[in-house]
CSV table of C-alpha atoms and ligand atoms in Angstrom, one decimal:
chain,number,residue,atom,x,y,z
A,1,MET,CA,93.7,75.2,-172.4
A,2,PRO,CA,95.2,71.0,-173.4
A,3,LEU,CA,97.9,70.0,-171.3
A,4,SER,CA,101.2,69.3,-172.8
A,5,PRO,CA,102.0,65.7,-171.5
A,6,LEU,CA,105.0,67.7,-169.7
A,7,ASP,CA,102.3,69.8,-167.8
A,8,ARG,CA,100.7,66.3,-167.4
A,9,ARG,CA,103.2,64.2,-166.1
A,10,THR,CA,104.4,66.6,-163.6
A,11,LEU,CA,100.7,66.9,-162.3
A,12,LEU,CA,100.7,63.1,-162.1
A,13,ALA,CA,103.8,63.1,-160.3
A,14,GLY,CA,102.2,65.8,-157.2
A,15,LEU,CA,98.8,64.9,-157.4
A,16,ALA,CA,99.8,61.4,-156.3
A,17,ALA,CA,101.4,62.1,-153.0
A,18,THR,CA,98.3,64.8,-152.5
A,19,PRO,CA,95.0,64.0,-150.0
A,20,LEU,CA,93.0,65.8,-152.8
A,21,ALA,CA,94.6,61.7,-154.3
A,22,ALA,CA,93.4,60.0,-152.0
A,23,ALA,CA,90.5,60.9,-152.2
A,24,LEU,CA,89.8,59.8,-155.1
A,25,ALA,CA,91.2,56.6,-154.1
A,26,SER,CA,88.8,56.2,-152.0
A,27,ALA,CA,86.3,55.0,-154.6
A,28,SER,CA,88.0,51.6,-153.1
A,29,GLU,CA,87.6,51.4,-149.9
A,30,PRO,CA,86.7,48.2,-148.0
A,31,ALA,CA,82.6,48.2,-147.1
A,32,GLN,CA,81.8,48.7,-143.9
A,33,ALA,CA,78.3,46.9,-141.9
A,34,ARG,CA,76.2,48.6,-142.3
A,35,VAL,CA,73.5,50.5,-139.6
A,36,ARG,CA,69.5,48.5,-138.9
A,37,THR,CA,67.2,50.3,-138.9
A,38,GLN,CA,64.7,52.2,-140.1
A,39,ALA,CA,64.1,55.8,-139.1
A,40,HIS,CA,62.4,57.9,-142.7
A,41,ILE,CA,65.5,60.3,-143.1
A,42,VAL,CA,64.3,64.0,-145.5
A,43,ILE,CA,66.5,65.5,-146.7
A,44,ALA,CA,65.5,69.2,-147.7
A,45,GLY,CA,67.4,70.1,-151.6
A,46,SER,CA,69.4,67.8,-153.8
A,47,GLY,CA,72.6,70.0,-155.0
A,48,ALA,CA,75.8,69.0,-153.6
A,49,GLY,CA,75.2,68.4,-150.1
A,50,GLY,CA,71.8,66.2,-150.0
A,51,ILE,CA,73.0,64.2,-152.8
A,52,ALA,CA,76.7,63.3,-150.7
A,53,ILE,CA,74.3,62.6,-148.1
A,54,ALA,CA,71.8,60.9,-150.2
A,55,ASN,CA,74.7,58.1,-151.1
A,56,ARG,CA,76.7,58.2,-148.2
A,57,LEU,CA,73.2,57.4,-145.9
A,58,ALA,CA,72.3,54.8,-148.3
A,59,ARG,CA,75.9,52.8,-148.4
A,60,GLY,CA,76.0,53.4,-144.3
A,61,LEU,CA,72.2,52.3,-143.9
A,62,GLU,CA,70.2,49.7,-144.2
A,63,GLY,CA,66.3,49.5,-144.5
A,64,ALA,CA,65.7,53.3,-144.3
A,65,ARG,CA,63.2,55.4,-145.8
A,66,ILE,CA,65.7,58.5,-147.8
A,67,THR,CA,63.4,60.8,-149.5
A,68,ILE,CA,64.9,63.6,-150.9
A,69,ILE,CA,62.4,66.8,-151.4
A,70,ASP,CA,64.0,69.0,-154.2
A,71,GLY,CA,61.3,70.9,-157.6
A,72,ARG,CA,65.2,71.3,-159.4
A,73,GLU,CA,66.0,68.7,-161.8
A,74,GLN,CA,69.4,69.6,-162.7
A,75,HIS,CA,72.3,69.7,-161.7
A,76,PHE,CA,75.5,71.7,-162.4
A,77,TYR,CA,78.4,72.3,-161.2
A,78,GLN,CA,78.4,75.6,-160.3
A,79,PRO,CA,82.2,76.2,-159.7
A,80,GLY,CA,82.2,76.5,-163.2
A,81,TRP,CA,80.5,78.7,-163.7
A,82,THR,CA,83.2,81.4,-163.0
A,83,LEU,CA,84.4,79.9,-166.6
A,84,LEU,CA,81.6,80.7,-168.1
A,85,ALA,CA,82.2,83.8,-167.2
A,86,GLY,CA,85.8,84.2,-168.7
A,87,GLY,CA,85.3,82.6,-171.4
A,88,ILE,CA,87.2,80.0,-171.0
A,89,TRP,CA,84.5,76.7,-170.3
A,90,PRO,CA,81.9,76.5,-173.4
A,91,ALA,CA,78.3,76.6,-172.1
A,92,ASP,CA,77.1,73.6,-171.7
A,93,ARG,CA,80.6,72.5,-170.4
A,94,ALA,CA,79.0,72.8,-165.8
A,95,ALA,CA,76.1,70.9,-166.6
A,96,LEU,CA,75.9,67.6,-165.4
A,97,GLY,CA,72.5,66.3,-166.5
A,98,ASN,CA,69.5,65.4,-164.0
A,99,ASN,CA,69.8,65.1,-161.0
A,100,GLY,CA,68.1,62.0,-161.0
A,101,ARG,CA,71.7,60.1,-161.5
A,102,TYR,CA,73.5,60.6,-158.6
A,103,HIS,CA,71.0,59.6,-156.3
A,104,PRO,CA,71.3,56.0,-155.0
A,105,ARG,CA,69.1,53.6,-155.6
A,106,GLY,CA,65.8,52.9,-154.0
A,107,ILE,CA,66.2,56.9,-152.4
A,108,GLU,CA,62.4,58.9,-153.5
A,109,TRP,CA,62.3,61.9,-154.5
A,110,VAL,CA,59.7,65.1,-153.9
A,111,LYS,CA,59.5,66.9,-156.7
A,112,ASP,CA,58.7,70.2,-154.9
A,113,PHE,CA,60.1,72.7,-152.7
A,114,VAL,CA,60.3,72.6,-148.9
A,115,ALA,CA,57.6,75.5,-148.0
A,116,GLU,CA,57.6,75.2,-143.5
A,117,PHE,CA,60.2,73.4,-141.4
A,118,ASP,CA,58.0,72.2,-138.2
A,119,PRO,CA,61.3,70.9,-135.7
A,120,THR,CA,59.4,70.3,-133.5
A,121,ALA,CA,55.9,68.2,-134.9
A,122,ASN,CA,59.3,66.9,-136.8
A,123,THR,CA,57.5,68.2,-140.1
A,124,VAL,CA,58.3,69.0,-143.5
A,125,VAL,CA,55.2,70.8,-145.6
A,126,THR,CA,56.1,71.0,-149.4
A,127,ARG,CA,55.1,74.6,-152.1
A,128,GLY,CA,51.9,71.6,-152.8
A,129,GLY,CA,51.3,70.5,-149.4
A,130,GLN,CA,51.9,67.8,-149.0
A,131,ARG,CA,53.3,66.8,-145.7
A,132,ILE,CA,56.0,64.8,-144.6
A,133,ARG,CA,57.2,63.3,-141.4
A,134,TYR,CA,60.4,62.6,-140.1
A,135,ASP,CA,62.9,61.1,-137.6
A,136,PHE,CA,65.6,62.5,-139.0
A,137,LEU,CA,66.1,66.3,-140.9
A,138,VAL,CA,68.4,66.5,-143.3
A,139,VAL,CA,68.8,70.5,-144.4
A,140,ALA,CA,70.8,71.0,-147.3
A,141,THR,CA,68.7,73.6,-149.3
A,142,GLY,CA,71.9,76.0,-150.2
A,143,LEU,CA,71.4,79.7,-150.4
A,144,GLN,CA,68.6,82.2,-151.7
A,145,LEU,CA,69.8,85.3,-154.1
A,146,ASN,CA,68.4,87.9,-153.3
A,147,TYR,CA,68.5,90.4,-156.2
A,148,LYS,CA,64.7,92.6,-155.7
A,149,ALA,CA,66.9,93.9,-152.4
A,150,ILE,CA,68.1,95.7,-155.2
A,151,GLU,CA,66.0,98.5,-156.3
A,152,GLY,CA,65.2,98.1,-159.9
A,153,MET,CA,67.1,95.2,-160.7
A,154,ASP,CA,65.9,92.9,-162.6
A,155,GLU,CA,67.4,89.4,-163.4
A,156,ALA,CA,65.3,89.0,-166.4
A,157,ALA,CA,67.7,91.6,-167.5
A,158,LEU,CA,70.6,90.3,-167.3
A,159,GLY,CA,73.9,89.0,-170.3
A,160,GLN,CA,71.4,92.7,-171.9
A,161,ASN,CA,73.3,97.2,-172.0
A,162,GLY,CA,76.2,96.0,-170.5
A,163,LEU,CA,74.5,94.0,-166.6
A,164,ALA,CA,76.0,91.0,-166.3
A,165,SER,CA,75.7,88.9,-163.1
A,166,VAL,CA,78.3,85.1,-162.7
A,167,TYR,CA,75.6,83.5,-159.8
A,168,ALA,CA,71.9,83.6,-161.6
A,169,SER,CA,72.8,80.4,-163.3
A,170,PRO,CA,74.4,79.1,-166.1
A,171,GLU,CA,73.2,81.4,-168.6
A,172,SER,CA,74.2,84.6,-166.8
A,173,ALA,CA,77.2,83.7,-166.7
A,174,ALA,CA,77.3,82.7,-169.6
A,175,SER,CA,76.0,85.8,-171.1
A,176,THR,CA,78.7,87.6,-169.1
A,177,TRP,CA,81.0,86.2,-171.0
A,178,LYS,CA,79.5,87.6,-174.2
A,179,LEU,CA,79.6,91.2,-172.5
A,180,ILE,CA,83.3,90.9,-171.3
A,181,ASP,CA,83.4,89.6,-174.9
A,182,ALA,CA,82.0,92.5,-176.2
A,183,PHE,CA,83.6,95.5,-173.5
A,184,ARG,CA,86.6,95.0,-174.5
A,185,LYS,CA,86.4,95.9,-177.5
A,186,THR,CA,84.8,98.9,-176.7
A,187,GLY,CA,86.2,100.1,-173.4
A,188,GLY,CA,84.7,102.3,-170.8
A,189,ARG,CA,83.9,101.7,-167.0
A,190,ALA,CA,83.6,98.5,-165.3
A,191,VAL,CA,82.2,98.7,-161.8
A,192,MET,CA,82.7,95.1,-159.8
A,193,THR,CA,79.8,94.4,-157.2
A,194,ALA,CA,79.9,92.4,-153.5
A,195,PRO,CA,76.8,92.5,-151.3
A,196,ASN,CA,77.8,93.4,-147.2
A,197,THR,CA,76.4,89.0,-147.0
A,198,PRO,CA,77.5,85.8,-146.8
A,199,MET,CA,78.6,84.9,-150.1
A,200,LYS,CA,78.5,81.4,-152.1
A,201,CYS,CA,82.7,80.8,-153.2
A,202,ALA,CA,82.6,84.1,-151.4
A,203,GLY,CA,86.4,84.2,-154.3
A,204,ALA,CA,83.7,84.9,-157.2
A,205,PRO,CA,83.5,88.6,-157.6
A,206,VAL,CA,87.1,88.9,-157.1
A,207,LYS,CA,87.5,86.2,-160.4
A,208,VAL,CA,85.8,87.5,-162.3
A,209,THR,CA,87.3,90.8,-162.0
A,210,PHE,CA,90.7,89.3,-162.9
A,211,LEU,CA,89.7,87.0,-165.7
A,212,LEU,CA,87.5,90.5,-167.0
A,213,ASP,CA,91.0,93.3,-166.5
A,214,ASP,CA,93.2,89.8,-167.5
A,215,ARG,CA,90.6,89.5,-171.4
A,216,MET,CA,91.5,93.4,-172.2
A,217,ARG,CA,95.5,93.0,-171.9
A,218,GLU,CA,95.5,90.1,-173.7
A,219,VAL,CA,93.5,92.5,-176.4
A,220,GLY,CA,95.7,95.0,-175.6
A,221,THR,CA,92.3,97.2,-175.0
A,222,ARG,CA,93.6,97.1,-170.8
A,223,GLU,CA,94.0,101.2,-171.2
A,224,ARG,CA,90.6,102.2,-172.6
A,225,ALA,CA,88.9,101.2,-169.2
A,226,GLN,CA,88.0,102.2,-166.0
A,227,ILE,CA,87.2,99.2,-163.5
A,228,SER,CA,86.5,99.5,-160.0
A,229,TYR,CA,85.2,97.5,-157.5
A,230,ARG,CA,83.1,97.8,-155.1
A,231,THR,CA,82.3,96.0,-151.9
A,232,GLY,CA,79.4,96.3,-149.3
A,233,GLY,CA,82.4,94.2,-147.2
A,234,ALA,CA,84.7,96.3,-145.3
A,235,ALA,CA,87.1,94.5,-146.6
A,236,LEU,CA,87.8,92.6,-150.2
A,237,PHE,CA,88.5,88.8,-148.3
A,238,GLY,CA,87.6,87.4,-144.9
A,239,VAL,CA,91.2,86.1,-144.6
A,240,ASP,CA,93.3,89.7,-143.4
A,241,VAL,CA,96.2,86.9,-145.5
A,242,TYR,CA,93.8,87.0,-149.0
A,243,HIS,CA,92.0,91.1,-148.3
A,244,GLN,CA,95.7,92.3,-148.8
A,245,ASP,CA,97.1,90.3,-151.3
A,246,ILE,CA,93.5,90.6,-153.7
A,247,GLY,CA,94.5,95.0,-152.6
A,248,ARG,CA,98.1,94.5,-153.9
A,249,ARG,CA,96.8,92.4,-157.0
A,250,PHE,CA,94.1,95.2,-157.8
A,251,GLU,CA,96.7,98.4,-157.4
A,252,ALA,CA,99.5,96.5,-159.1
A,253,ARG,CA,96.2,95.6,-162.1
A,254,GLY,CA,94.9,99.6,-161.9
A,255,ILE,CA,91.8,98.8,-160.6
A,256,GLU,CA,90.6,101.3,-157.8
A,257,HIS,CA,88.7,99.8,-154.9
A,258,HIS,CA,86.0,101.1,-152.4
A,259,LEU,CA,84.9,98.8,-149.1
A,260,GLN,CA,81.4,99.3,-146.8
A,261,GLN,CA,80.2,100.6,-150.3
A,262,ARG,CA,76.9,98.5,-151.3
A,263,LEU,CA,74.8,98.1,-154.3
A,264,THR,CA,71.4,99.5,-153.2
A,265,GLY,CA,70.1,100.4,-156.9
A,266,ILE,CA,70.2,100.1,-159.9
A,267,ASP,CA,68.8,102.6,-163.0
A,268,ILE,CA,69.3,100.0,-165.9
A,269,GLY,CA,68.0,102.3,-169.3
A,270,ALA,CA,70.2,104.4,-167.8
A,271,LYS,CA,72.9,102.1,-167.3
A,272,ARG,CA,73.8,104.2,-163.4
A,273,ALA,CA,74.5,102.5,-160.3
A,274,THR,CA,73.2,103.3,-156.3
A,275,PHE,CA,76.0,102.5,-153.9
A,276,THR,CA,75.3,102.8,-150.4
A,277,GLY,CA,77.4,103.6,-147.7
A,278,PRO,CA,77.7,101.5,-143.6
A,279,GLY,CA,74.9,101.6,-141.6
A,280,PRO,CA,70.8,101.2,-141.9
A,281,GLU,CA,71.5,105.7,-143.1
A,282,GLY,CA,74.9,105.2,-144.9
A,283,ALA,CA,75.3,108.3,-147.6
A,284,LYS,CA,74.1,107.4,-150.9
A,285,SER,CA,76.7,107.9,-154.4
A,286,THR,CA,75.6,106.7,-158.1
A,287,VAL,CA,78.6,106.0,-161.0
A,288,ASP,CA,77.2,105.0,-164.2
A,289,TYR,CA,78.8,101.9,-165.5
A,290,ASP,CA,79.3,101.1,-168.8
A,291,PHE,CA,79.1,97.4,-167.9
A,292,ILE,CA,78.1,96.3,-164.6
A,293,HIS,CA,78.8,92.5,-162.8
A,294,VAL,CA,76.0,92.6,-160.1
A,295,VAL,CA,76.1,90.0,-157.1
A,296,PRO,CA,73.6,89.9,-154.8
A,297,PRO,CA,72.5,89.6,-151.2
A,298,MET,CA,72.2,86.0,-150.6
A,299,SER,CA,70.2,85.0,-147.3
A,300,ALA,CA,69.2,81.8,-146.1
A,301,PRO,CA,66.1,80.4,-148.8
A,302,ASP,CA,62.7,82.2,-146.8
A,303,ALA,CA,61.4,79.0,-146.7
A,304,VAL,CA,64.9,78.3,-143.8
A,305,ARG,CA,64.4,81.9,-142.8
A,306,ASN,CA,61.3,81.9,-140.8
A,307,SER,CA,61.3,77.8,-139.6
A,308,ASP,CA,62.6,77.7,-135.4
A,309,LEU,CA,65.2,75.7,-137.0
A,310,SER,CA,67.4,79.5,-137.8
A,311,TRP,CA,69.6,81.2,-135.3
A,312,LYS,CA,67.0,84.1,-133.9
A,313,GLU,CA,70.9,86.3,-132.3
A,314,GLY,CA,74.1,86.6,-132.9
A,315,PRO,CA,75.8,87.2,-136.3
A,316,PHE,CA,74.2,84.4,-138.3
A,317,ALA,CA,70.2,85.6,-137.5
A,318,GLY,CA,70.3,88.0,-139.8
A,319,GLY,CA,70.0,86.1,-143.3
A,320,GLY,CA,68.3,83.1,-141.1
A,321,TRP,CA,70.4,81.2,-141.7
A,322,LEU,CA,70.5,77.8,-139.5
A,323,GLU,CA,71.9,77.3,-136.2
A,324,VAL,CA,74.3,73.8,-136.1
A,325,ASN,CA,76.9,73.5,-134.1
A,326,ARG,CA,80.3,74.7,-136.1
A,327,GLU,CA,82.1,71.7,-135.3
A,328,THR,CA,79.8,68.9,-135.1
A,329,LEU,CA,76.7,70.3,-138.3
A,330,GLN,CA,74.2,68.9,-135.7
A,331,HIS,CA,71.2,70.9,-135.0
A,332,ARG,CA,71.9,73.3,-131.7
A,333,ARG,CA,68.5,72.8,-130.6
A,334,PHE,CA,66.8,69.9,-132.7
A,335,PRO,CA,70.0,67.3,-132.2
A,336,ASN,CA,67.8,64.9,-134.3
A,337,VAL,CA,68.8,67.7,-137.6
A,338,PHE,CA,72.1,68.4,-139.4
A,339,GLY,CA,72.5,70.9,-141.8
A,340,ILE,CA,75.2,70.7,-144.3
A,341,GLY,CA,76.6,72.6,-147.1
A,342,ASP,CA,76.0,77.1,-147.9
A,343,ILE,CA,72.6,77.1,-145.3
A,344,ASN,CA,74.9,75.9,-142.5
A,345,GLY,CA,75.3,79.6,-139.9
A,346,THR,CA,79.2,79.0,-139.2
A,347,PRO,CA,81.7,81.4,-140.1
A,348,ARG,CA,83.1,81.3,-143.6
A,349,GLY,CA,82.2,78.1,-144.3
A,350,LYS,CA,80.6,78.3,-148.1
A,351,THR,CA,82.1,76.9,-151.0
A,352,ALA,CA,81.8,73.1,-152.1
A,353,ALA,CA,84.5,72.1,-150.8
A,354,THR,CA,83.0,73.0,-147.3
A,355,VAL,CA,80.7,70.2,-149.0
A,356,LYS,CA,83.1,67.6,-149.5
A,357,GLY,CA,85.0,68.3,-146.1
A,358,GLY,CA,81.4,68.7,-144.0
A,359,ALA,CA,79.6,64.9,-145.9
A,360,PRO,CA,81.6,62.3,-144.2
A,361,ILE,CA,80.7,64.0,-140.5
A,362,VAL,CA,77.5,64.4,-141.4
A,363,ALA,CA,76.4,61.0,-142.6
A,364,GLY,CA,78.3,60.3,-139.7
A,365,HIS,CA,77.0,61.9,-136.7
A,366,LEU,CA,73.6,60.8,-138.5
A,367,ILE,CA,74.1,56.8,-138.7
A,368,ARG,CA,75.6,57.6,-134.8
A,369,ALA,CA,72.1,59.5,-133.0
A,370,ILE,CA,70.6,57.1,-134.9
A,371,GLN,CA,72.8,54.6,-132.4
A,372,ASN,CA,71.8,56.7,-130.2
A,373,GLN,CA,75.2,57.4,-130.2
A,374,ALA,CA,77.3,61.1,-129.7
A,375,PRO,CA,78.8,61.8,-132.3
A,376,ASP,CA,83.0,61.6,-132.0
A,377,GLN,CA,84.1,63.6,-134.6
A,378,GLN,CA,84.7,68.4,-135.8
A,379,PHE,CA,84.5,70.4,-138.7
A,380,ASN,CA,87.2,72.4,-138.6
A,381,GLY,CA,84.9,74.6,-141.5
A,382,TYR,CA,87.3,73.1,-144.4
A,383,THR,CA,86.9,76.6,-147.4
A,384,SER,CA,88.5,76.4,-150.3
A,385,CYS,CA,88.9,78.0,-154.3
A,386,PRO,CA,90.7,78.0,-156.3
A,387,LEU,CA,91.2,82.2,-156.9
A,388,ILE,CA,91.7,82.4,-160.4
A,389,THR,CA,94.7,85.7,-160.8
A,390,ARG,CA,94.2,85.4,-164.6
A,391,VAL,CA,94.1,82.5,-168.2
A,392,GLY,CA,97.2,79.9,-166.9
A,393,SER,CA,96.9,81.3,-163.3
A,394,ALA,CA,95.7,81.2,-160.1
A,395,LEU,CA,96.4,80.9,-156.2
A,396,LEU,CA,94.5,77.5,-154.0
A,397,VAL,CA,92.8,79.0,-151.2
A,398,GLU,CA,92.5,76.8,-148.1
A,399,PHE,CA,91.4,77.9,-144.9
A,400,ASP,CA,89.4,77.0,-141.7
A,401,HIS,CA,86.8,78.8,-139.5
A,402,ASP,CA,89.1,80.5,-137.8
A,403,GLY,CA,90.7,82.2,-141.4
A,404,ASN,CA,93.2,80.3,-140.4
A,405,LEU,CA,95.7,79.0,-143.6
A,406,VAL,CA,95.4,75.0,-143.8
A,407,PRO,CA,97.1,74.4,-147.5
A,408,SER,CA,96.4,70.8,-148.0
A,409,LEU,CA,99.7,70.3,-151.1
A,410,PRO,CA,102.8,70.9,-149.2
A,411,PHE,CA,104.1,72.1,-152.6
A,412,ILE,CA,102.2,74.7,-153.5
A,413,ASP,CA,102.5,78.2,-152.3
A,414,PRO,CA,99.4,79.6,-150.9
A,415,LEU,CA,100.2,82.3,-151.3
A,416,GLN,CA,101.7,82.3,-154.7
A,417,ASP,CA,99.3,81.6,-157.4
A,418,SER,CA,100.7,79.0,-160.2
A,419,PHE,CA,99.3,77.2,-163.3
A,420,PHE,CA,98.7,73.7,-161.0
A,421,ALA,CA,96.4,75.7,-159.1
A,422,TRP,CA,94.9,76.6,-162.2
A,423,THR,CA,94.8,72.7,-164.4
A,424,MET,CA,93.3,72.1,-160.6
A,425,LYS,CA,90.4,74.4,-161.1
A,426,VAL,CA,90.1,73.5,-165.5
A,427,HIS,CA,90.6,69.9,-165.2
A,428,LEU,CA,90.6,68.5,-161.9
A,429,LEU,CA,88.1,69.9,-159.9
A,430,LYS,CA,84.7,68.8,-162.0
A,431,PRO,CA,85.8,64.8,-161.4
A,432,ALA,CA,86.0,65.4,-157.9
A,433,TYR,CA,82.8,67.1,-157.1
A,434,VAL,CA,81.3,64.3,-159.5
A,435,ALA,CA,83.4,62.4,-156.7
A,436,VAL,CA,81.3,64.2,-153.5
A,437,LEU,CA,78.2,63.8,-154.7
A,438,ARG,CA,78.3,60.1,-155.2
A,439,GLY,CA,79.5,59.6,-151.1
A,440,ARG,CA,83.5,59.1,-152.3
A,441,ALA,CA,85.6,62.1,-151.9
B,501,FAD,C1,80.0,81.4,-159.5
B,501,FAD,C2,80.0,80.3,-158.6
B,501,FAD,C3,81.5,80.1,-158.5
B,501,FAD,C4,81.3,78.7,-157.1
B,501,FAD,N1,83.6,78.8,-156.8
B,501,FAD,C5,83.1,77.7,-156.3
B,501,FAD,C6,84.2,76.9,-156.2
B,501,FAD,O1,85.4,77.5,-156.7
B,501,FAD,N2,84.7,76.2,-155.0
B,501,FAD,C7,83.7,75.7,-154.4
B,501,FAD,O2,84.2,74.5,-153.6
B,501,FAD,N3,82.5,76.4,-154.4
B,501,FAD,C8,82.0,77.1,-155.4
B,501,FAD,N4,81.1,77.4,-155.6
B,501,FAD,C9,80.4,77.3,-153.7
B,501,FAD,C10,79.4,76.0,-154.7
B,501,FAD,O3,79.0,75.9,-155.2
B,501,FAD,C11,78.5,75.8,-153.5
B,501,FAD,O4,79.0,76.1,-152.4
B,501,FAD,C12,78.3,74.8,-153.6
B,501,FAD,O5,76.6,73.9,-153.8
B,501,FAD,C13,76.7,74.2,-152.1
B,501,FAD,O6,77.1,73.2,-151.7
B,501,FAD,P1,75.3,72.9,-151.1
B,501,FAD,O7,74.2,71.9,-151.7
B,501,FAD,O8,74.5,73.6,-149.7
B,501,FAD,O9,73.6,73.9,-151.8
B,501,FAD,P2,73.2,74.1,-154.0
B,501,FAD,O10,74.7,72.8,-155.0
B,501,FAD,O11,73.1,74.9,-154.3
B,501,FAD,O12,72.3,73.3,-153.5
B,501,FAD,C14,70.9,73.5,-152.3
B,501,FAD,C15,70.1,72.5,-153.3
B,501,FAD,O13,68.7,73.0,-152.5
B,501,FAD,C16,67.4,73.4,-153.1
B,501,FAD,N5,66.4,73.9,-152.3
B,501,FAD,C17,66.3,75.3,-152.1
B,501,FAD,N6,65.9,75.7,-151.7
B,501,FAD,C18,64.9,74.5,-151.6
B,501,FAD,C19,63.6,74.0,-150.6
B,501,FAD,N7,62.9,75.3,-149.5
B,501,FAD,N8,63.0,72.8,-150.1
B,501,FAD,C20,63.9,72.0,-151.1
B,501,FAD,N9,64.2,72.3,-152.0
B,501,FAD,C21,65.4,73.5,-152.0
B,501,FAD,C22,67.7,74.7,-154.2
B,501,FAD,O14,67.0,73.2,-155.4
B,501,FAD,C23,69.4,73.1,-154.1
B,501,FAD,O15,69.2,72.3,-155.9
B,501,FAD,C24,80.1,78.1,-156.8
B,501,FAD,C25,79.2,79.1,-156.3
B,501,FAD,C26,78.8,79.9,-157.4
B,501,FAD,C27,77.0,81.0,-157.9
């Protein structure tokens, strides 16, 4: 949806006074004195967090050896995948090209995955068997999608037979739109799911649901569909005020919802889903569908989960998340290890916006650690995403570790969806994301 000149002027005038503008303007910040060191810093993961840290360290350090390890060559703007699934962006608009384009000059890129972390020996071992020693480690592996935990689920079948998922890849996000477009012509039973684990962008399953509903209304076929939303969690969203708000919106739009119902099995051929209630022995029920949106359980990647770096007790132990101090983002037992992004075992905080907030803190604390100085900043867990409510409107959702709302734009009501928040989502946040990668925002 292109912006009219008036929309554009209103937008720019509003933005001029905001932290987002300040963040983008910081591209011209004066250079700070660089810290000389011969330390070897290994960054596991070349996604949003890993690249943002590499760029910040390359600017802040002189003489350091920086190695990024990641076998994935292409970089995708994942927050754009919901726009692919809603038929708003064409399939290629969320592609950002080769990862190396965003790496700072002079770093080494090992194109492989870490298979083993041994923080006692300050060593990682890649799947190919390369053993790499480090002085400092940044864990930036993101999270693992566990489609296989759903009995009968086959990722290769996504995009056919009414089986959709925005999370698996840009292709599966784009094919979600093809399936939604087909479903809105025929109608039938749509089943929208969410797991009971932490998720990256916990709003994404809700956004896809609102878009499905809206796209059907657009062509006048909404009354031909029954849409139900089933989450394994005890709430529709981890922040109560949004749990309530989404519930009200679902009710107003005729979307029924069920809590503590996790998708545990699927018969793709028969188009039948099995849900399990709370607890290990929860009651099972089956639901027939014409369209299903599958959101898999998520955890730390196995290499982190099975290492000494993961939480061994408490709420983050089950998913194998990284045991960091939630304020300093430094590992609680291995002080030469830091965590950034989705991998962190902290409350909430699995968005690219969290990377934007955490990257300066991790880079700053690592540079202080090189100089034997203690952390001096506290991360509040800033988490944010524009929660699309329909085409042309979104809620700007922003909160901290404790679920307190932390709105950054004074003229935007966090509980009122707006064209402004939609415009941010569709036009502004991709360039802001690239600025985060470059370590400039
Ligand atoms: C559908 C969807 C919608 C989203 N919407 C939003 C939104 O609206 N707003 C928002 O802010 N965020 C959104 N996000 C979330 C955002 O994309 C992530 O939070 C962000 O990318 C996290 O950055 P990261 O570096 O932790 O992980 P990633 O960017 O996922 O990168 C992790 C990297 O680590 C690599 N890796 C994995 N295992 C290993 C290993 N063993 N060794 C080495 N490398 C490894 C991977 O290959 C990958 O390159 C969305 C995500 C999705 C999927």
